[in-house]
C-alpha positions as protocol buffer text, in pm:
chain_id: "A"
residue {
  index: 1
  type: UNK
  ca { x: -41 y: 13 z: -3 }
}
residue {
  index: 2
  type: UNK
  ca { x: 148 y: 358 z: -47 }
}
residue {
  index: 3
  type: UNK
  ca { x: 122 y: 600 z: 169 }
}
residue {
  index: 4
  type: UNK
  ca { x: -157 y: 760 z: 9 }
}
residue {
  index: 5
  type: UNK
  ca { x: -332 y: 473 z: 92 }
}
residue {
  index: 6
  type: UNK
  ca { x: -278 y: 474 z: 467 }
}
residue {
  index: 7
  type: UNK
  ca { x: -401 y: 806 z: 484 }
}
residue {
  index: 8
  type: UNK
  ca { x: -755 y: 759 z: 312 }
}
residue {
  index: 9
  type: UNK
  ca { x: -781 y: 420 z: 527 }
}
residue {
  index: 10
  type: UNK
  ca { x: -714 y: 671 z: 842 }
}
residue {
  index: 11
  type: UNK
  ca { x: -956 y: 909 z: 678 }
}
residue {
  index: 12
  type: UNK
  ca { x: -1222 y: 667 z: 604 }
}
residue {
  index: 13
  type: UNK
  ca { x: -1185 y: 540 z: 974 }
}
residue {
  index: 14
  type: UNK
  ca { x: -1204 y: 810 z: 1152 }
}
residue {
  index: 15
  type: UNK
  ca { x: -1561 y: 883 z: 968 }
}
residue {
  index: 16
  type: UNK
  ca { x: -1737 y: 593 z: 1075 }
}
residue {
  index: 17
  type: UNK
  ca { x: -1613 y: 638 z: 1408 }
}
residue {
  index: 18
  type: UNK
  ca { x: -1777 y: 920 z: 1416 }
}
residue {
  index: 19
  type: UNK
  ca { x: -2097 y: 816 z: 1293 }
}
residue {
  index: 20
  type: UNK
  ca { x: -2082 y: 510 z: 1566 }
}
residue {
  index: 21
  type: UNK
  ca { x: -2039 y: 807 z: 1859 }
}
residue {
  index: 22
  type: UNK
  ca { x: -2303 y: 938 z: 1738 }
}
residue {
  index: 23
  type: UNK
  ca { x: -2673 y: 797 z: 1756 }
}
residue {
  index: 24
  type: UNK
  ca { x: -2843 y: 861 z: 1385 }
}
residue {
  index: 25
  type: UNK
  ca { x: -3071 y: 1175 z: 1469 }
}
residue {
  index: 26
  type: UNK
  ca { x: -3301 y: 1354 z: 1175 }
}
residue {
  index: 27
  type: UNK
  ca { x: -3147 y: 1716 z: 1054 }
}
residue {
  index: 28
  type: UNK
  ca { x: -3268 y: 1993 z: 1287 }
}
residue {
  index: 29
  type: UNK
  ca { x: -3501 y: 2280 z: 1023 }
}
residue {
  index: 30
  type: UNK
  ca { x: -3390 y: 2582 z: 1104 }
}
residue {
  index: 31
  type: UNK
  ca { x: -3202 y: 2819 z: 1263 }
}
residue {
  index: 32
  type: UNK
  ca { x: -3414 y: 2846 z: 1621 }
}
residue {
  index: 33
  type: UNK
  ca { x: -3509 y: 2461 z: 1625 }
}
residue {
  index: 34
  type: UNK
  ca { x: -3089 y: 2364 z: 1616 }
}
residue {
  index: 35
  type: UNK
  ca { x: -2987 y: 2589 z: 1898 }
}
residue {
  index: 36
  type: UNK
  ca { x: -3301 y: 2407 z: 2105 }
}
residue {
  index: 37
  type: UNK
  ca { x: -3174 y: 2109 z: 2050 }
}
residue {
  index: 38
  type: UNK
  ca { x: -2796 y: 2209 z: 2153 }
}
residue {
  index: 39
  type: UNK
  ca { x: -2960 y: 2317 z: 2466 }
}
residue {
  index: 40
  type: UNK
  ca { x: -3146 y: 2028 z: 2506 }
}
residue {
  index: 41
  type: UNK
  ca { x: -2908 y: 1858 z: 2402 }
}
residue {
  index: 42
  type: UNK
  ca { x: -2726 y: 1881 z: 2746 }
}
residue {
  index: 43
  type: UNK
  ca { x: -3039 y: 2016 z: 2982 }
}
residue {
  index: 44
  type: UNK
  ca { x: -3018 y: 1793 z: 3296 }
}
residue {
  index: 45
  type: UNK
  ca { x: -3420 y: 1922 z: 3342 }
}
residue {
  index: 46
  type: UNK
  ca { x: -3662 y: 2014 z: 2988 }
}
residue {
  index: 47
  type: UNK
  ca { x: -3782 y: 2302 z: 3163 }
}
residue {
  index: 48
  type: UNK
  ca { x: -3622 y: 2614 z: 3369 }
}
residue {
  index: 49
  type: UNK
  ca { x: -3409 y: 2871 z: 3334 }
}
residue {
  index: 50
  type: UNK
  ca { x: -3087 y: 2789 z: 3029 }
}
residue {
  index: 51
  type: UNK
  ca { x: -2795 y: 2888 z: 3141 }
}
residue {
  index: 52
  type: UNK
  ca { x: -2525 y: 2907 z: 2877 }
}
residue {
  index: 53
  type: UNK
  ca { x: -2186 y: 2984 z: 2913 }
}
residue {
  index: 54
  type: UNK
  ca { x: -2094 y: 2990 z: 2566 }
}
residue {
  index: 55
  type: UNK
  ca { x: -1919 y: 3294 z: 2299 }
}
residue {
  index: 56
  type: UNK
  ca { x: -2191 y: 3341 z: 1988 }
}
residue {
  index: 57
  type: UNK
  ca { x: -1888 y: 3204 z: 1758 }
}
residue {
  index: 58
  type: UNK
  ca { x: -1854 y: 2806 z: 1973 }
}
residue {
  index: 59
  type: UNK
  ca { x: -2252 y: 2849 z: 1929 }
}
residue {
  index: 60
  type: UNK
  ca { x: -2233 y: 2910 z: 1558 }
}
residue {
  index: 61
  type: UNK
  ca { x: -1993 y: 2625 z: 1545 }
}
residue {
  index: 62
  type: UNK
  ca { x: -2158 y: 2339 z: 1670 }
}
residue {
  index: 63
  type: UNK
  ca { x: -2478 y: 2379 z: 1516 }
}
residue {
  index: 64
  type: UNK
  ca { x: -2355 y: 2461 z: 1166 }
}
residue {
  index: 65
  type: UNK
  ca { x: -2416 y: 2851 z: 1125 }
}
residue {
  index: 66
  type: UNK
  ca { x: -2252 y: 3175 z: 1104 }
}
residue {
  index: 67
  type: UNK
  ca { x: -2229 y: 3354 z: 1396 }
}
residue {
  index: 68
  type: UNK
  ca { x: -2443 y: 3609 z: 1254 }
}
residue {
  index: 69
  type: UNK
  ca { x: -2712 y: 3403 z: 1184 }
}
residue {
  index: 70
  type: UNK
  ca { x: -2724 y: 3305 z: 1516 }
}
residue {
  index: 71
  type: UNK
  ca { x: -2623 y: 3662 z: 1656 }
}
residue {
  index: 72
  type: UNK
  ca { x: -2936 y: 3729 z: 1379 }
}
residue {
  index: 73
  type: UNK
  ca { x: -3202 y: 3466 z: 1605 }
}
residue {
  index: 74
  type: UNK
  ca { x: -3038 y: 3526 z: 1952 }
}
residue {
  index: 75
  type: UNK
  ca { x: -3144 y: 3913 z: 1934 }
}
residue {
  index: 76
  type: UNK
  ca { x: -3414 y: 3839 z: 1773 }
}
residue {
  index: 77
  type: UNK
  ca { x: -3576 y: 3580 z: 2112 }
}
residue {
  index: 78
  type: UNK
  ca { x: -3445 y: 3912 z: 2377 }
}
residue {
  index: 79
  type: UNK
  ca { x: -3688 y: 4088 z: 2194 }
}
residue {
  index: 80
  type: UNK
  ca { x: -3943 y: 3819 z: 2244 }
}
residue {
  index: 81
  type: UNK
  ca { x: -3844 y: 3822 z: 2648 }
}
residue {
  index: 82
  type: UNK
  ca { x: -3723 y: 3488 z: 2573 }
}
residue {
  index: 83
  type: UNK
  ca { x: -3324 y: 3492 z: 2590 }
}
residue {
  index: 84
  type: UNK
  ca { x: -3086 y: 3785 z: 2806 }
}
residue {
  index: 85
  type: UNK
  ca { x: -2767 y: 3753 z: 2699 }
}
residue {
  index: 86
  type: UNK
  ca { x: -2412 y: 3942 z: 2892 }
}
residue {
  index: 87
  type: UNK
  ca { x: -2086 y: 3852 z: 2752 }
}
residue {
  index: 88
  type: UNK
  ca { x: -2041 y: 3482 z: 2703 }
}
residue {
  index: 89
  type: UNK
  ca { x: -2362 y: 3385 z: 2875 }
}
residue {
  index: 90
  type: UNK
  ca { x: -2610 y: 3313 z: 2733 }
}
residue {
  index: 91
  type: UNK
  ca { x: -2962 y: 3318 z: 2951 }
}
residue {
  index: 92
  type: UNK
  ca { x: -3321 y: 3132 z: 2784 }
}
residue {
  index: 93
  type: UNK
  ca { x: -3582 y: 3111 z: 2995 }
}
residue {
  index: 94
  type: UNK
  ca { x: -3789 y: 2842 z: 2787 }
}
residue {
  index: 95
  type: UNK
  ca { x: -3935 y: 2499 z: 2812 }
}
residue {
  index: 96
  type: UNK
  ca { x: -3791 y: 2249 z: 2534 }
}
């Protein structure tokens, strides 16, 4: 086997391991749903206040969106009173 064959084999193995680590889930549609899914998958309780110590950039990276789109959605929710934001802290008052 050539060096390129070993590299391709390694990439294939890594992709297979990643797929095995995450149980199959249908794709989440919409940025608001992606944010709620992210929060819900990391919450112990489905109700009550949720605090995320995370930057918008990091949240955007985790859900596969741009920071600008995450910012727009969070500011919409802030105007509705669902979210409070401060530096590196996002507080949600929602039921998931």
